[in-house]
Short mmCIF file of C-alpha atoms in Angstrom, two decimals:
data_model
loop_
_atom_site.label_atom_id
_atom_site.label_comp_id
_atom_site.label_asym_id
_atom_site.label_seq_id
_atom_site.Cartn_x
_atom_site.Cartn_y
_atom_site.Cartn_z
CA MET V 1 91.03 121.44 72.48
CA SER V 2 90.24 117.72 72.32
CA ALA V 3 89.04 115.94 75.46
CA THR V 4 91.47 113.88 77.51
CA ILE V 5 90.92 110.15 78.07
CA LYS V 6 89.93 110.90 81.66
CA GLU V 7 87.28 113.41 80.56
CA ILE V 8 85.93 110.93 78.00
CA VAL V 9 85.71 108.08 80.53
CA LEU V 10 84.14 110.26 83.25
CA SER V 11 81.61 111.56 80.75
CA ALA V 12 80.68 108.02 79.70
CA VAL V 13 80.24 106.92 83.33
CA ASN V 14 78.06 109.96 83.99
CA THR V 15 75.87 109.12 81.00
CA LEU V 16 75.47 105.53 82.18
CA LEU V 17 74.76 106.32 85.85
CA ASN V 18 73.16 109.77 86.02
CA GLY V 19 69.46 109.35 86.78
CA THR V 20 69.45 105.68 85.77
CA ILE V 21 69.82 103.91 89.11
CA VAL V 22 66.44 103.44 90.82
CA VAL V 23 65.93 101.42 94.02
CA ASP V 24 62.57 101.17 95.81
CA THR V 25 61.23 104.00 93.56
CA LEU V 26 64.10 106.27 94.71
CA THR V 27 66.49 107.57 92.06
CA VAL V 28 69.99 107.21 93.49
CA PRO V 29 71.89 110.28 92.24
CA TYR V 30 75.33 110.13 90.63
CA PHE V 31 77.53 113.02 91.80
CA MET V 32 80.26 114.35 89.52
CA ASP V 33 81.22 117.30 91.74
CA TYR V 34 81.19 118.38 95.36
CA PHE V 35 77.99 117.12 96.98
CA GLY V 36 78.43 117.85 100.70
CA GLU V 37 76.21 116.03 103.17
CA GLN V 38 73.92 113.71 101.20
CA LYS V 39 71.95 110.77 102.53
CA TYR V 40 72.59 108.45 99.61
CA GLY V 41 74.24 108.50 96.23
CA ILE V 42 77.01 107.35 93.95
CA TYR V 43 80.36 108.98 93.20
CA MET V 44 83.72 108.07 91.71
CA GLN V 45 86.22 107.76 94.54
CA THR V 46 89.38 107.08 92.53
CA TYR V 47 90.56 107.23 88.93
CA THR V 48 93.89 105.65 87.92
CA GLN V 49 95.41 105.74 84.45
CA ASP V 50 98.42 103.65 83.38
CA ASP V 51 100.18 103.49 80.03
CA ASP V 52 99.69 100.19 78.28
CA SER V 53 102.85 99.51 76.37
CA SER V 54 101.82 95.99 75.38
CA LYS V 55 100.10 97.14 72.21
CA HIS V 56 101.51 98.93 69.19
CA SER V 57 98.52 101.24 68.80
CA PHE V 58 97.25 103.76 71.34
CA SER V 59 96.04 102.13 74.55
CA VAL V 60 95.75 103.08 78.22
CA MET V 61 94.61 101.12 81.25
CA VAL V 62 92.02 102.81 83.45
CA SER V 63 90.89 101.65 86.90
CA LEU V 64 87.84 103.15 88.60
CA GLU V 65 86.56 102.84 92.12
CA ILE V 66 82.92 103.84 92.44
CA ILE V 67 81.23 104.30 95.81
CA ILE V 68 77.56 103.65 96.44
CA PHE V 69 76.52 104.87 99.88
CA GLY V 70 73.41 105.14 102.02
CA LYS V 71 73.24 106.93 105.37
CA GLY V 72 70.40 105.50 107.44
CA LYS V 73 69.58 103.12 104.57
CA THR V 74 69.60 99.34 104.82
CA PRO V 75 72.48 97.21 103.51
CA ASP V 76 69.98 95.71 101.04
CA PHE V 77 69.25 99.16 99.59
CA VAL V 78 72.96 99.82 98.99
CA SER V 79 73.67 96.37 97.59
CA GLU V 80 70.71 96.61 95.19
CA ALA V 81 71.98 100.01 94.02
CA THR V 82 75.43 98.44 93.55
CA ARG V 83 73.97 95.61 91.50
CA ARG V 84 72.23 98.14 89.25
CA VAL V 85 75.40 100.21 88.90
CA ILE V 86 77.36 97.17 87.69
CA GLN V 87 74.54 96.38 85.28
CA ALA V 88 74.34 99.97 83.99
CA LEU V 89 78.10 100.08 83.40
CA LYS V 90 77.82 96.77 81.51
CA ALA V 91 80.85 95.83 83.61
CA SER V 92 81.60 92.30 82.53
CA VAL V 93 85.08 91.03 81.66
CA ASN V 94 85.88 91.36 77.93
CA ASP V 95 82.70 93.38 77.29
CA THR V 96 83.20 96.64 75.41
CA ILE V 97 81.47 100.00 75.75
CA GLN V 98 81.76 102.76 73.17
CA LEU V 99 83.17 106.09 74.27
CA SER V 100 83.15 109.44 72.52
CA GLY V 101 86.09 110.74 70.51
CA GLY V 102 86.57 107.50 68.59
CA TYR V 103 87.50 105.37 71.62
CA LYS V 104 86.16 102.21 73.19
CA ALA V 105 86.68 100.65 76.63
CA THR V 106 87.04 96.92 77.17
CA TYR V 107 86.68 95.62 80.71
CA THR V 108 89.71 93.55 81.73
CA THR V 109 88.49 92.35 85.14
CA ILE V 110 85.25 91.26 86.73
CA PRO V 111 83.96 94.00 89.03
CA SER V 112 84.98 93.55 92.67
CA VAL V 113 82.82 94.87 95.49
CA THR V 114 83.90 95.67 99.06
CA SER V 115 81.24 96.53 101.60
CA PHE V 116 81.72 98.78 104.63
CA ALA V 117 79.53 99.89 107.49
CA GLU V 118 80.58 103.04 109.35
CA TYR V 119 78.94 105.13 112.02
CA ASP V 120 78.62 108.91 111.55
CA SER V 121 75.65 110.02 113.74
CA GLU V 122 73.88 107.13 112.01
CA THR V 123 75.08 104.03 110.21
CA VAL V 124 76.43 104.55 106.70
CA HIS V 125 76.57 101.52 104.41
CA ARG V 126 79.08 101.90 101.63
CA ASP V 127 79.95 99.64 98.70
CA ALA V 128 83.16 100.19 96.72
CA VAL V 129 83.00 98.79 93.16
CA ARG V 130 86.33 98.44 91.35
CA VAL V 131 86.54 97.96 87.61
CA SER V 132 89.47 98.05 85.20
CA MET V 133 89.33 98.67 81.49
CA ARG V 134 91.59 99.11 78.51
CA VAL V 135 90.79 102.20 76.44
CA ASP V 136 91.65 101.84 72.75
CA GLU V 137 90.97 103.75 69.59
CA ASN V 138 88.14 102.31 67.54
CA THR V 139 89.57 100.69 64.44
CA ASN V 140 87.66 99.81 61.29
CA GLU V 141 88.18 96.11 60.73
CA SER V 142 86.90 94.86 57.41
CA MET I 1 103.22 112.29 102.24
CA ILE I 2 103.82 108.61 102.92
CA SER I 3 105.07 106.43 100.09
CA ILE I 4 106.64 103.00 100.39
CA LYS I 5 108.62 101.71 97.43
CA ILE I 6 108.83 98.00 96.69
CA GLU I 7 111.55 96.75 94.39
CA GLY I 8 113.08 93.42 93.63
CA ILE I 9 116.61 93.14 95.02
CA GLU I 10 119.36 92.69 92.45
CA ARG I 11 120.04 89.01 92.83
CA VAL I 12 116.31 88.22 92.77
CA GLN I 13 115.94 90.32 89.62
CA ALA I 14 118.85 88.40 88.09
CA MET I 15 117.13 85.07 88.86
CA PHE I 16 113.97 86.16 87.11
CA LYS I 17 115.79 87.74 84.18
CA ARG I 18 117.43 84.37 83.46
CA LEU I 19 113.90 83.11 82.78
CA GLY I 20 113.46 85.61 79.95
CA LYS I 21 110.49 87.93 79.31
CA ALA I 22 108.09 85.66 81.21
CA GLY I 23 110.36 85.91 84.23
CA GLU I 24 110.57 89.67 84.11
CA LYS I 25 106.78 89.96 83.80
CA ALA I 26 106.30 87.53 86.70
CA LEU I 27 108.56 89.59 88.97
CA ASN I 28 106.81 92.81 87.93
CA ASP I 29 103.45 91.22 88.73
CA ALA I 30 104.70 89.94 92.11
CA VAL I 31 106.00 93.40 93.05
CA LYS I 32 102.74 95.06 92.01
CA LEU I 33 100.60 92.44 93.77
CA THR I 34 102.58 93.01 96.98
CA ALA I 35 101.98 96.76 96.67
CA VAL I 36 98.25 96.27 96.04
CA GLU I 37 97.79 93.92 99.00
CA SER I 38 99.90 96.10 101.28
CA ASN I 39 97.98 99.21 100.25
CA SER I 40 94.68 97.50 101.05
CA TYR I 41 96.10 96.55 104.43
CA MET I 42 97.26 100.11 105.07
CA GLN I 43 93.76 101.36 104.29
CA THR I 44 92.31 99.11 107.01
CA GLN I 45 94.87 100.39 109.53
CA ALA I 46 94.48 104.12 108.84
CA PRO I 47 92.09 106.44 110.74
CA VAL I 48 88.96 107.62 108.92
CA LEU I 49 87.19 110.97 109.32
CA THR I 50 86.30 112.41 105.90
CA ASN I 51 87.61 109.36 104.05
CA ARG I 52 90.18 111.58 102.29
CA LEU I 53 93.22 109.80 103.75
CA ARG I 54 91.94 106.33 102.98
CA SER I 55 90.76 107.27 99.45
CA SER I 56 94.16 108.81 98.72
CA MET I 57 96.04 105.58 99.46
CA HIS I 58 96.90 103.87 96.20
CA VAL I 59 99.50 101.98 94.19
CA GLU I 60 101.69 103.35 91.40
CA THR I 61 104.07 101.68 88.98
CA ALA I 62 106.37 103.07 86.29
CA LYS I 63 103.36 103.17 83.96
CA THR I 64 101.02 105.19 86.19
CA THR I 65 100.33 108.59 84.66
CA GLN I 66 97.35 109.80 86.71
CA PHE I 67 95.67 109.21 90.05
CA THR I 68 92.84 111.37 91.36
CA TYR I 69 90.56 110.71 94.31
CA THR I 70 87.47 112.13 96.01
CA ASP I 71 86.58 112.40 99.68
CA GLN I 72 83.12 111.52 101.00
CA LEU I 73 81.86 115.07 100.47
CA GLY I 74 82.72 114.97 96.76
CA LYS I 75 85.84 117.13 96.86
CA SER I 76 88.47 115.93 94.35
CA PHE I 77 92.25 115.89 94.71
CA ASP I 78 95.30 114.97 92.65
CA GLY I 79 96.93 112.03 94.43
CA LYS I 80 99.84 111.26 92.10
CA PHE I 81 103.19 110.73 93.89
CA PRO I 82 106.10 112.97 92.90
CA LEU I 83 108.14 109.82 92.20
CA ARG I 84 109.76 108.46 89.08
CA LEU I 85 109.55 104.69 89.28
CA ALA I 86 111.57 102.25 87.21
CA ASN I 87 110.53 98.92 85.79
CA LEU I 88 110.25 96.23 88.54
CA GLU I 89 109.30 98.91 91.09
CA ALA I 90 105.96 99.83 92.66
CA ALA I 91 105.01 102.34 95.34
CA PHE I 92 102.01 102.61 97.61
CA GLY I 93 100.89 105.24 100.08
CA THR I 94 99.31 108.68 100.16
CA ASN I 95 100.33 112.21 99.21
CA VAL I 96 98.05 114.06 101.66
CA ASN I 97 100.04 116.62 103.61
CA TYR I 98 98.73 115.51 107.02
CA ALA I 99 99.57 111.80 106.54
CA ASP I 100 102.74 111.94 108.65
CA ALA I 101 100.92 113.72 111.47
CA ALA I 102 98.08 111.17 111.29
CA ASN I 103 100.67 108.37 111.39
CA GLU I 104 102.15 109.84 114.60
CA LYS I 105 99.21 111.25 116.50
CA SER I 106 95.87 109.91 115.28
CA THR I 107 93.59 107.41 117.02
CA LYS I 108 95.15 104.72 114.78
CA PRO I 109 98.87 105.55 114.71
CA ARG I 110 101.77 103.76 113.03
CA PHE I 111 99.78 102.58 110.03
CA LYS I 112 102.84 103.29 107.85
CA GLU I 113 105.08 101.02 109.93
CA LYS I 114 102.45 98.29 110.02
CA ALA I 115 102.02 98.40 106.25
CA THR I 116 105.78 98.44 105.65
CA LYS I 117 106.19 95.30 107.76
CA TYR I 118 103.23 93.71 105.98
CA ALA I 119 104.86 94.40 102.59
CA ALA I 120 108.25 93.12 103.72
CA ASP I 121 106.68 89.85 104.93
CA LEU I 122 104.61 89.47 101.76
CA ILE I 123 107.15 90.20 99.00
CA GLU I 124 109.11 87.01 99.60
CA ALA I 125 106.02 84.78 99.42
CA ASN I 126 104.72 86.52 96.30
CA THR I 127 108.13 86.35 94.61
CA ILE I 128 108.56 82.63 95.32
CA LYS I 129 105.04 81.90 94.06
CA ALA I 130 105.71 83.86 90.87
CA TYR I 131 109.04 82.12 90.24
CA ASN I 132 107.54 78.65 90.70
CA LYS I 133 104.67 79.53 88.36
CA VAL I 134 107.07 80.55 85.59
CA ILE I 135 109.07 77.33 86.03
CA ASP I 136 105.88 75.21 85.99
CA ASN I 137 104.59 76.96 82.86
CA ALA I 138 107.94 76.44 81.12
CA LYS I 139 107.71 72.69 81.78
CA LYS I 140 104.32 72.41 80.01
#
């Protein structure tokens, strides 16, 4: 059974972020599944998929919201991790990343970042990075 | 579940339709923008414990086929509304089963009513802005 677009996109994000984000010699882990109580890390908070009827060929619009959090960490630690996440995702408007299954993703927005500080026995700093992309089939253009 | 649907009223839709495809797109964009801004507002007004309620709040249009979200422990949920939306409609809210109870009894109640009022106040401004933009672009 072939992979769905969601599986392909999540797999690509995992490849780009898993074990690749290092701040102050600490590797900030990327969690794809249940992770319980962790002091710091990265996870995908939301995944939205919309049909894109503006093109004749196959195309969907995908929006991701990725959380970078640090409990008992400084805001600078979290914002540096966020900066590296955006860099690792190559999230720049009109830039393209190759996906598996013969697809590619083109970013359609600049990444937006919202920062939160919450208290849960100690202060948790949390950055939410939002990116949107159009997922197309790779076409051979000669 | 709490979902708030935003749609352009008939005579407003007729005004935009007279402007052709650009007009229809502008109204669609205004409706969606209102839903996005109102959803963000609702998220600031809602109580937070595991972050599940806030993460579940989102916007859907007729084209939305999937929405999944994760709470701050990494547990994932399907957040898609059981709604069939038409063109020129958008919805925002949450499908968690305790949303209504949280709206009534939590430490931050009435977030649904606050967000509904916010959307009602915003749709007119966004619609007027969109209409004027289409007219200005047509003059160029």
